[in-house]
mmCIF file of C-alpha atoms in Angstrom:
data_model
loop_
_atom_site.group_PDB
_atom_site.id
_atom_site.type_symbol
_atom_site.label_atom_id
_atom_site.label_comp_id
_atom_site.label_asym_id
_atom_site.label_seq_id
_atom_site.Cartn_x
_atom_site.Cartn_y
_atom_site.Cartn_z
ATOM 1 C CA MET P 735 -7.194 35.906 6.910
ATOM 2 C CA GLU P 736 -10.081 34.212 7.409
ATOM 3 C CA PRO P 737 -10.319 31.294 10.531
ATOM 4 C CA GLU P 738 -11.558 28.826 8.494
ATOM 5 C CA VAL P 739 -7.325 28.702 6.671
ATOM 6 C CA PHE P 740 -6.124 29.270 9.794
ATOM 7 C CA GLN P 741 -7.956 25.985 11.021
ATOM 8 C CA GLN P 742 -6.742 23.850 7.584
ATOM 9 C CA ARG P 743 -3.259 25.136 7.833
ATOM 10 C CA SER P 744 -2.858 24.351 11.918
ATOM 11 C CA ASP P 745 -4.419 20.485 10.616
ATOM 12 C CA LEU P 746 -2.088 19.739 7.644
ATOM 13 C CA SER P 747 0.960 21.041 9.869
ATOM 14 C CA GLY P 748 -0.728 18.483 12.493
ATOM 15 C CA ILE P 749 -0.466 15.722 9.189
ATOM 16 C CA GLN P 750 3.139 16.722 8.206
ATOM 17 C CA GLU P 751 4.884 16.078 12.261
ATOM 18 C CA ARG P 752 2.612 12.854 12.359
ATOM 19 C CA MET P 753 4.212 11.823 8.887
ATOM 20 C CA PHE P 754 8.086 12.855 9.725
ATOM 21 C CA ALA P 755 7.940 11.025 13.283
ATOM 22 C CA MET P 756 6.394 7.988 11.633
ATOM 23 C CA ARG P 757 8.961 8.465 8.819
ATOM 24 C CA ALA P 758 11.689 8.895 11.380
ATOM 25 C CA GLU P 759 9.997 5.911 13.385
ATOM 26 C CA ILE P 760 10.767 3.156 10.479
ATOM 27 C CA GLY P 761 13.929 5.187 9.340
ATOM 28 C CA LYS P 762 15.799 3.512 12.691
ATOM 29 C CA VAL P 763 15.198 0.286 11.302
ATOM 30 C CA ILE P 764 15.377 0.717 6.929
ATOM 31 C CA VAL P 765 18.896 2.752 7.061
ATOM 32 C CA GLY P 766 19.148 4.745 3.861
ATOM 33 C CA GLN P 767 15.784 4.685 1.365
ATOM 34 C CA HIS P 768 15.198 7.884 1.803
ATOM 35 C CA ARG P 769 12.369 8.668 -1.563
ATOM 36 C CA MET P 770 11.390 5.203 -0.512
ATOM 37 C CA LEU P 771 10.222 6.193 2.819
ATOM 38 C CA ASP P 772 8.960 9.792 1.374
ATOM 39 C CA LEU P 773 6.586 7.584 -1.135
ATOM 40 C CA LEU P 774 5.408 5.310 1.221
ATOM 41 C CA MET P 775 4.236 8.179 3.915
ATOM 42 C CA ILE P 776 2.572 9.949 0.252
ATOM 43 C CA GLY P 777 1.077 5.749 -0.658
ATOM 44 C CA LEU P 778 -0.674 5.766 3.193
ATOM 45 C CA LEU P 779 -2.140 9.768 3.122
ATOM 46 C CA CYS P 780 -3.655 8.923 -0.333
ATOM 47 C CA ASP P 781 -4.878 5.831 1.285
ATOM 48 C CA GLY P 782 -3.471 3.285 -2.328
ATOM 49 C CA HIS P 783 -1.956 0.206 -2.399
ATOM 50 C CA ILE P 784 1.406 0.245 -3.138
ATOM 51 C CA LEU P 785 3.813 -3.000 -4.866
ATOM 52 C CA ILE P 786 7.277 -3.162 -3.827
ATOM 53 C CA GLU P 787 9.791 -4.709 -5.751
ATOM 54 C CA GLY P 788 13.516 -5.554 -5.116
ATOM 55 C CA VAL P 789 15.875 -8.870 -4.976
ATOM 56 C CA PRO P 790 15.525 -11.141 -1.620
ATOM 57 C CA GLY P 791 16.793 -9.951 1.608
ATOM 58 C CA VAL P 792 16.421 -5.849 0.884
ATOM 59 C CA ALA P 793 13.741 -4.973 3.365
ATOM 60 C CA LYS P 794 10.925 -5.558 1.358
ATOM 61 C CA THR P 795 8.538 -7.337 4.105
ATOM 62 C CA LEU P 796 10.287 -5.987 7.051
ATOM 63 C CA THR P 797 8.940 -2.747 5.462
ATOM 64 C CA ALA P 798 5.226 -3.903 5.705
ATOM 65 C CA LYS P 799 5.610 -4.862 9.182
ATOM 66 C CA LEU P 800 7.072 -1.833 10.281
ATOM 67 C CA LEU P 801 3.861 0.398 9.655
ATOM 68 C CA ALA P 802 2.002 -2.053 10.872
ATOM 69 C CA LYS P 803 4.089 -1.251 13.630
ATOM 70 C CA ILE P 804 3.803 1.999 13.905
ATOM 71 C CA ILE P 805 0.112 2.076 13.149
ATOM 72 C CA ASP P 806 -2.463 0.613 15.114
ATOM 73 C CA VAL P 807 -3.933 -1.434 13.121
ATOM 74 C CA ASP P 808 -4.432 -4.624 12.475
ATOM 75 C CA PHE P 809 -1.996 -5.989 9.962
ATOM 76 C CA SER P 810 -2.098 -9.729 8.254
ATOM 77 C CA ARG P 811 0.370 -11.483 6.154
ATOM 78 C CA ILE P 812 -0.316 -13.510 2.833
ATOM 79 C CA GLN P 813 1.943 -15.615 1.119
ATOM 80 C CA PHE P 814 1.163 -16.319 -1.754
ATOM 81 C CA THR P 815 1.752 -19.605 -4.379
ATOM 82 C CA PRO P 816 0.778 -21.320 -7.468
ATOM 83 C CA ASP P 817 -1.483 -23.612 -5.060
ATOM 84 C CA LEU P 818 -3.070 -20.576 -3.388
ATOM 85 C CA MET P 819 -6.938 -20.376 -4.223
ATOM 86 C CA PRO P 820 -9.336 -17.645 -3.910
ATOM 87 C CA SER P 821 -11.190 -18.426 -0.697
ATOM 88 C CA ASP P 822 -7.867 -19.044 0.774
ATOM 89 C CA VAL P 823 -7.108 -14.736 0.395
ATOM 90 C CA VAL P 824 -10.846 -13.593 0.957
ATOM 91 C CA GLY P 825 -13.084 -16.391 2.928
ATOM 92 C CA THR P 826 -15.228 -18.714 2.114
ATOM 93 C CA SER P 827 -18.559 -19.678 3.269
ATOM 94 C CA VAL P 828 -19.013 -23.069 6.270
ATOM 95 C CA PHE P 829 -22.310 -24.912 6.693
ATOM 96 C CA ASN P 830 -22.472 -24.601 10.288
ATOM 97 C CA PRO P 831 -24.568 -28.236 10.921
ATOM 98 C CA ARG P 832 -26.012 -27.076 13.999
ATOM 99 C CA GLU P 833 -28.010 -24.519 12.440
ATOM 100 C CA GLY P 834 -28.750 -26.256 9.126
ATOM 101 C CA GLU P 835 -27.128 -22.864 7.418
ATOM 102 C CA PHE P 836 -24.240 -21.253 5.779
ATOM 103 C CA TYR P 837 -22.162 -19.105 7.455
ATOM 104 C CA PHE P 838 -18.806 -16.528 6.110
ATOM 105 C CA LYS P 839 -15.603 -17.335 7.792
ATOM 106 C CA PRO P 840 -13.897 -13.962 6.937
ATOM 107 C CA GLY P 841 -10.045 -13.815 4.775
ATOM 108 C CA PRO P 842 -6.729 -12.736 5.962
ATOM 109 C CA VAL P 843 -7.957 -9.484 4.109
ATOM 110 C CA PHE P 844 -9.899 -8.464 6.375
ATOM 111 C CA SER P 845 -7.371 -6.252 8.222
ATOM 112 C CA ASN P 846 -6.150 -3.048 8.278
ATOM 113 C CA ILE P 847 -2.745 -3.808 6.529
ATOM 114 C CA VAL P 848 -2.353 -6.545 4.505
ATOM 115 C CA LEU P 849 1.014 -7.890 3.366
ATOM 116 C CA ILE P 850 0.616 -10.282 0.138
ATOM 117 C CA ASP P 851 4.369 -11.596 -0.157
ATOM 118 C CA GLU P 852 5.539 -12.924 -4.057
ATOM 119 C CA ILE P 853 2.433 -11.722 -5.301
ATOM 120 C CA ASN P 854 3.816 -12.873 -8.570
ATOM 121 C CA ARG P 855 3.278 -16.561 -7.614
ATOM 122 C CA ALA P 856 -0.396 -16.715 -7.825
ATOM 123 C CA PRO P 857 -2.091 -17.709 -10.640
ATOM 124 C CA ALA P 858 -4.493 -15.297 -12.021
ATOM 125 C CA LYS P 859 -7.530 -17.059 -10.521
ATOM 126 C CA THR P 860 -6.306 -16.015 -7.121
ATOM 127 C CA GLN P 861 -4.965 -12.893 -8.530
ATOM 128 C CA ALA P 862 -8.480 -11.720 -9.872
ATOM 129 C CA ALA P 863 -9.877 -12.234 -6.668
ATOM 130 C CA LEU P 864 -7.502 -8.939 -5.277
ATOM 131 C CA PHE P 865 -9.657 -6.742 -8.235
ATOM 132 C CA GLU P 866 -12.259 -6.262 -6.031
ATOM 133 C CA VAL P 867 -10.864 -6.325 -2.742
ATOM 134 C CA MET P 868 -8.247 -3.318 -3.781
ATOM 135 C CA GLU P 869 -10.713 -1.384 -5.919
ATOM 136 C CA GLU P 870 -13.725 -1.463 -4.704
ATOM 137 C CA ARG P 871 -12.683 -2.589 -0.969
ATOM 138 C CA GLN P 872 -15.239 -5.075 -0.982
ATOM 139 C CA VAL P 873 -15.678 -9.128 -0.915
ATOM 140 C CA THR P 874 -18.360 -10.908 -2.379
ATOM 141 C CA VAL P 875 -19.098 -14.477 -1.821
ATOM 142 C CA ASP P 876 -22.924 -15.965 -2.662
ATOM 143 C CA GLY P 877 -24.208 -12.859 -3.999
ATOM 144 C CA ILE P 878 -23.151 -11.899 -0.635
ATOM 145 C CA THR P 879 -21.004 -8.071 0.089
ATOM 146 C CA HIS P 880 -18.560 -8.369 2.972
ATOM 147 C CA LEU P 881 -16.999 -4.468 3.145
ATOM 148 C CA LEU P 882 -13.972 -4.169 4.460
ATOM 149 C CA PRO P 883 -12.170 -2.628 7.714
ATOM 150 C CA LYS P 884 -11.284 1.282 7.057
ATOM 151 C CA PRO P 885 -8.601 2.027 6.404
ATOM 152 C CA PHE P 886 -7.586 -0.347 4.295
ATOM 153 C CA ILE P 887 -3.838 -0.622 2.601
ATOM 154 C CA VAL P 888 -2.329 -3.540 0.407
ATOM 155 C CA LEU P 889 1.163 -3.721 0.445
ATOM 156 C CA ALA P 890 2.232 -6.735 -1.825
ATOM 157 C CA THR P 891 6.379 -7.289 -2.928
ATOM 158 C CA GLN P 892 7.528 -9.098 -5.370
ATOM 159 C CA ASN P 893 11.247 -10.004 -7.035
ATOM 160 C CA PRO P 894 11.783 -8.397 -10.438
ATOM 161 C CA ILE P 895 14.606 -11.049 -11.260
ATOM 162 C CA GLU P 896 13.041 -14.524 -10.372
ATOM 163 C CA TYR P 897 10.120 -15.919 -13.170
ATOM 164 C CA GLU P 898 10.452 -19.445 -12.731
ATOM 165 C CA GLY P 899 7.060 -20.656 -10.843
ATOM 166 C CA THR P 900 5.924 -17.088 -11.205
ATOM 167 C CA PHE P 901 2.910 -15.332 -13.072
ATOM 168 C CA PRO P 902 2.997 -11.936 -14.760
ATOM 169 C CA LEU P 903 0.440 -10.108 -12.928
ATOM 170 C CA PRO P 904 -2.570 -8.529 -15.219
ATOM 171 C CA GLU P 905 -3.053 -5.377 -15.828
ATOM 172 C CA ALA P 906 -5.772 -4.703 -14.539
ATOM 173 C CA GLN P 907 -4.315 -5.762 -10.737
ATOM 174 C CA LEU P 908 -1.172 -3.552 -11.857
ATOM 175 C CA ASP P 909 -3.502 -0.543 -12.646
ATOM 176 C CA ARG P 910 -5.234 -0.676 -8.940
ATOM 177 C CA PHE P 911 -1.514 0.180 -6.999
ATOM 178 C CA LEU P 912 -0.811 4.088 -6.696
ATOM 179 C CA LEU P 913 3.031 3.614 -6.432
ATOM 180 C CA ARG P 914 5.802 0.333 -7.660
ATOM 181 C CA LEU P 915 8.337 0.960 -5.363
ATOM 182 C CA ARG P 916 11.839 -1.080 -5.584
ATOM 183 C CA LEU P 917 13.915 -1.002 -2.839
ATOM 184 C CA GLY P 918 17.399 -1.713 -3.973
ATOM 185 C CA TYR P 919 20.881 -2.343 -1.518
ATOM 186 C CA PRO P 920 22.108 0.423 0.534
ATOM 187 C CA ASP P 921 25.700 2.063 0.417
ATOM 188 C CA ALA P 922 28.860 0.496 2.514
ATOM 189 C CA SER P 923 28.098 3.174 5.371
ATOM 190 C CA GLU P 924 24.431 2.170 5.662
ATOM 191 C CA GLU P 925 25.304 -1.616 5.622
ATOM 192 C CA ILE P 926 28.435 -1.184 8.325
ATOM 193 C CA ARG P 927 24.552 1.167 10.087
ATOM 194 C CA VAL P 928 22.836 -2.177 9.800
ATOM 195 C CA LEU P 929 25.383 -4.352 11.708
ATOM 196 C CA GLU P 930 25.911 -1.887 14.744
ATOM 197 C CA ASN P 931 21.481 -1.630 14.451
ATOM 198 C CA GLN P 932 21.530 -5.270 15.127
ATOM 199 C CA GLN P 933 24.167 -6.880 16.734
ATOM 200 C CA PHE P 934 22.347 -7.174 19.851
ATOM 201 C CA GLN P 935 18.263 -7.070 19.117
ATOM 202 C CA HIS P 936 16.905 -6.299 16.021
ATOM 203 C CA PRO P 937 15.529 -2.435 16.317
ATOM 204 C CA LEU P 938 12.172 -3.752 15.156
ATOM 205 C CA GLU P 939 11.541 -5.005 18.585
ATOM 206 C CA GLY P 940 12.725 -1.010 20.278
ATOM 207 C CA LEU P 941 9.140 1.164 17.848
ATOM 208 C CA GLU P 942 7.280 3.432 19.293
ATOM 209 C CA GLN P 943 3.316 3.471 18.065
ATOM 210 C CA ILE P 944 2.848 6.986 16.034
ATOM 211 C CA VAL P 945 -0.515 6.928 15.347
ATOM 212 C CA SER P 946 -3.674 5.600 15.536
ATOM 213 C CA ALA P 947 -5.954 4.274 12.744
ATOM 214 C CA GLU P 948 -8.563 6.922 12.785
ATOM 215 C CA GLU P 949 -5.896 9.893 13.235
ATOM 216 C CA LEU P 950 -4.879 8.222 9.907
ATOM 217 C CA THR P 951 -8.052 7.931 8.103
ATOM 218 C CA GLN P 952 -8.950 11.074 9.413
ATOM 219 C CA ALA P 953 -5.121 12.964 7.953
ATOM 220 C CA GLN P 954 -6.281 10.915 4.295
ATOM 221 C CA GLN P 955 -9.803 12.754 4.390
ATOM 222 C CA GLU P 956 -7.886 16.091 5.050
ATOM 223 C CA VAL P 957 -5.121 15.762 2.531
ATOM 224 C CA LYS P 958 -8.235 15.713 -0.246
ATOM 225 C CA SER P 959 -8.605 19.843 1.154
ATOM 226 C CA ILE P 960 -5.663 20.641 -0.529
ATOM 227 C CA TYR P 961 -5.842 22.750 -3.465
ATOM 228 C CA VAL P 962 -4.437 22.030 -6.785
ATOM 229 C CA SER P 963 -4.047 25.113 -9.298
ATOM 230 C CA SER P 964 -5.475 24.141 -13.053
ATOM 231 C CA GLY P 965 -2.088 24.450 -14.173
ATOM 232 C CA ILE P 966 -1.107 21.074 -12.630
ATOM 233 C CA LYS P 967 -4.178 19.584 -13.322
ATOM 234 C CA ASN P 968 -3.734 20.246 -16.929
ATOM 235 C CA TYR P 969 -0.170 18.748 -16.967
ATOM 236 C CA ILE P 970 -1.618 16.054 -14.913
ATOM 237 C CA VAL P 971 -3.785 15.779 -17.900
ATOM 238 C CA GLU P 972 -1.875 16.587 -21.031
ATOM 239 C CA MET P 973 0.725 13.705 -19.604
ATOM 240 C CA VAL P 974 -1.148 11.017 -19.424
ATOM 241 C CA ARG P 975 -3.123 11.127 -22.525
ATOM 242 C CA ARG P 976 0.985 11.945 -24.743
ATOM 243 C CA THR P 977 1.191 7.938 -22.865
ATOM 244 C CA ARG P 978 -2.129 6.942 -24.909
ATOM 245 C CA LYS P 979 -0.832 8.674 -28.342
ATOM 246 C CA HIS P 980 2.790 7.947 -27.981
ATOM 247 C CA PRO P 981 4.028 4.935 -30.359
ATOM 248 C CA ASP P 982 6.712 3.252 -27.881
ATOM 249 C CA VAL P 983 3.895 2.712 -24.823
ATOM 250 C CA TYR P 984 1.513 -0.374 -25.475
ATOM 251 C CA LEU P 985 -0.683 0.222 -23.034
ATOM 252 C CA GLY P 986 -1.361 3.770 -21.961
ATOM 253 C CA ALA P 987 -1.820 5.373 -18.356
ATOM 254 C CA SER P 988 -5.377 4.975 -16.968
ATOM 255 C CA LEU P 989 -7.791 7.688 -16.565
ATOM 256 C CA ARG P 990 -6.995 6.307 -12.724
ATOM 257 C CA GLY P 991 -3.596 7.656 -13.753
ATOM 258 C CA SER P 992 -4.505 10.566 -13.087
ATOM 259 C CA LEU P 993 -6.226 10.442 -10.858
ATOM 260 C CA THR P 994 -3.116 9.078 -9.184
ATOM 261 C CA LEU P 995 -1.072 11.589 -9.826
ATOM 262 C CA TYR P 996 -3.227 14.162 -8.744
ATOM 263 C CA ARG P 997 -3.814 12.497 -5.076
ATOM 264 C CA THR P 998 0.026 12.462 -5.196
ATOM 265 C CA SER P 999 0.552 15.291 -5.723
ATOM 266 C CA GLN P 1000 -1.661 16.813 -2.660
ATOM 267 C CA ALA P 1001 0.022 14.441 -0.390
ATOM 268 C CA ARG P 1002 3.369 15.398 -1.528
#
């Protein structure tokens, strides 16, 4: 076997160990939800945005905070409300009277992990401001483009059962999320563990940093080198194409859907 093949296996093994360590650290707080944690790690490796759905009180917001805690990155939180303006999210130009010119004041999206709480509570104009942010990872204000930091991941939450004061997410925005996760209630034994774990203090306080921003970015690049057979590629494309032709599907998966399946299969 060629030396570079040995090297690749060694690199991927290191990535796998770090992902399992991150998963175990989050598991100290998020009891159960094993499939959700697996998909969360896949989303991180794919450098993709994640939409987390669930009823109130199932740790949607806490999940995002946990990621920021175990990864040495900048974290910001935006609470979406009906009166939120696009400039409140991406930033705005501010006039400096001393220098007599405008300068750009970055908004809270200029962070590595951005938690958008209750994303479906903001109007369409504010939602549209996220299109460029999520797809191109940049912000354009007054004709000037500002690049977002790397890595950059949006973690959004929404309550699927509350409709008053909410706005449906545009299809174009939903298409920009790599994964859509659903958080449910834990079973009885897991809920008892939650009570015991939080008897004296919140477990979030004792979590340790597992990876740096540079290590995560490197892992995301390494995963892209994983071989995918032609059979898997054909399967992905055929499955996606069938969604576009099925009479019961209003809008089939886009080309981004094929790319998502391809990337997540590599990460898996």
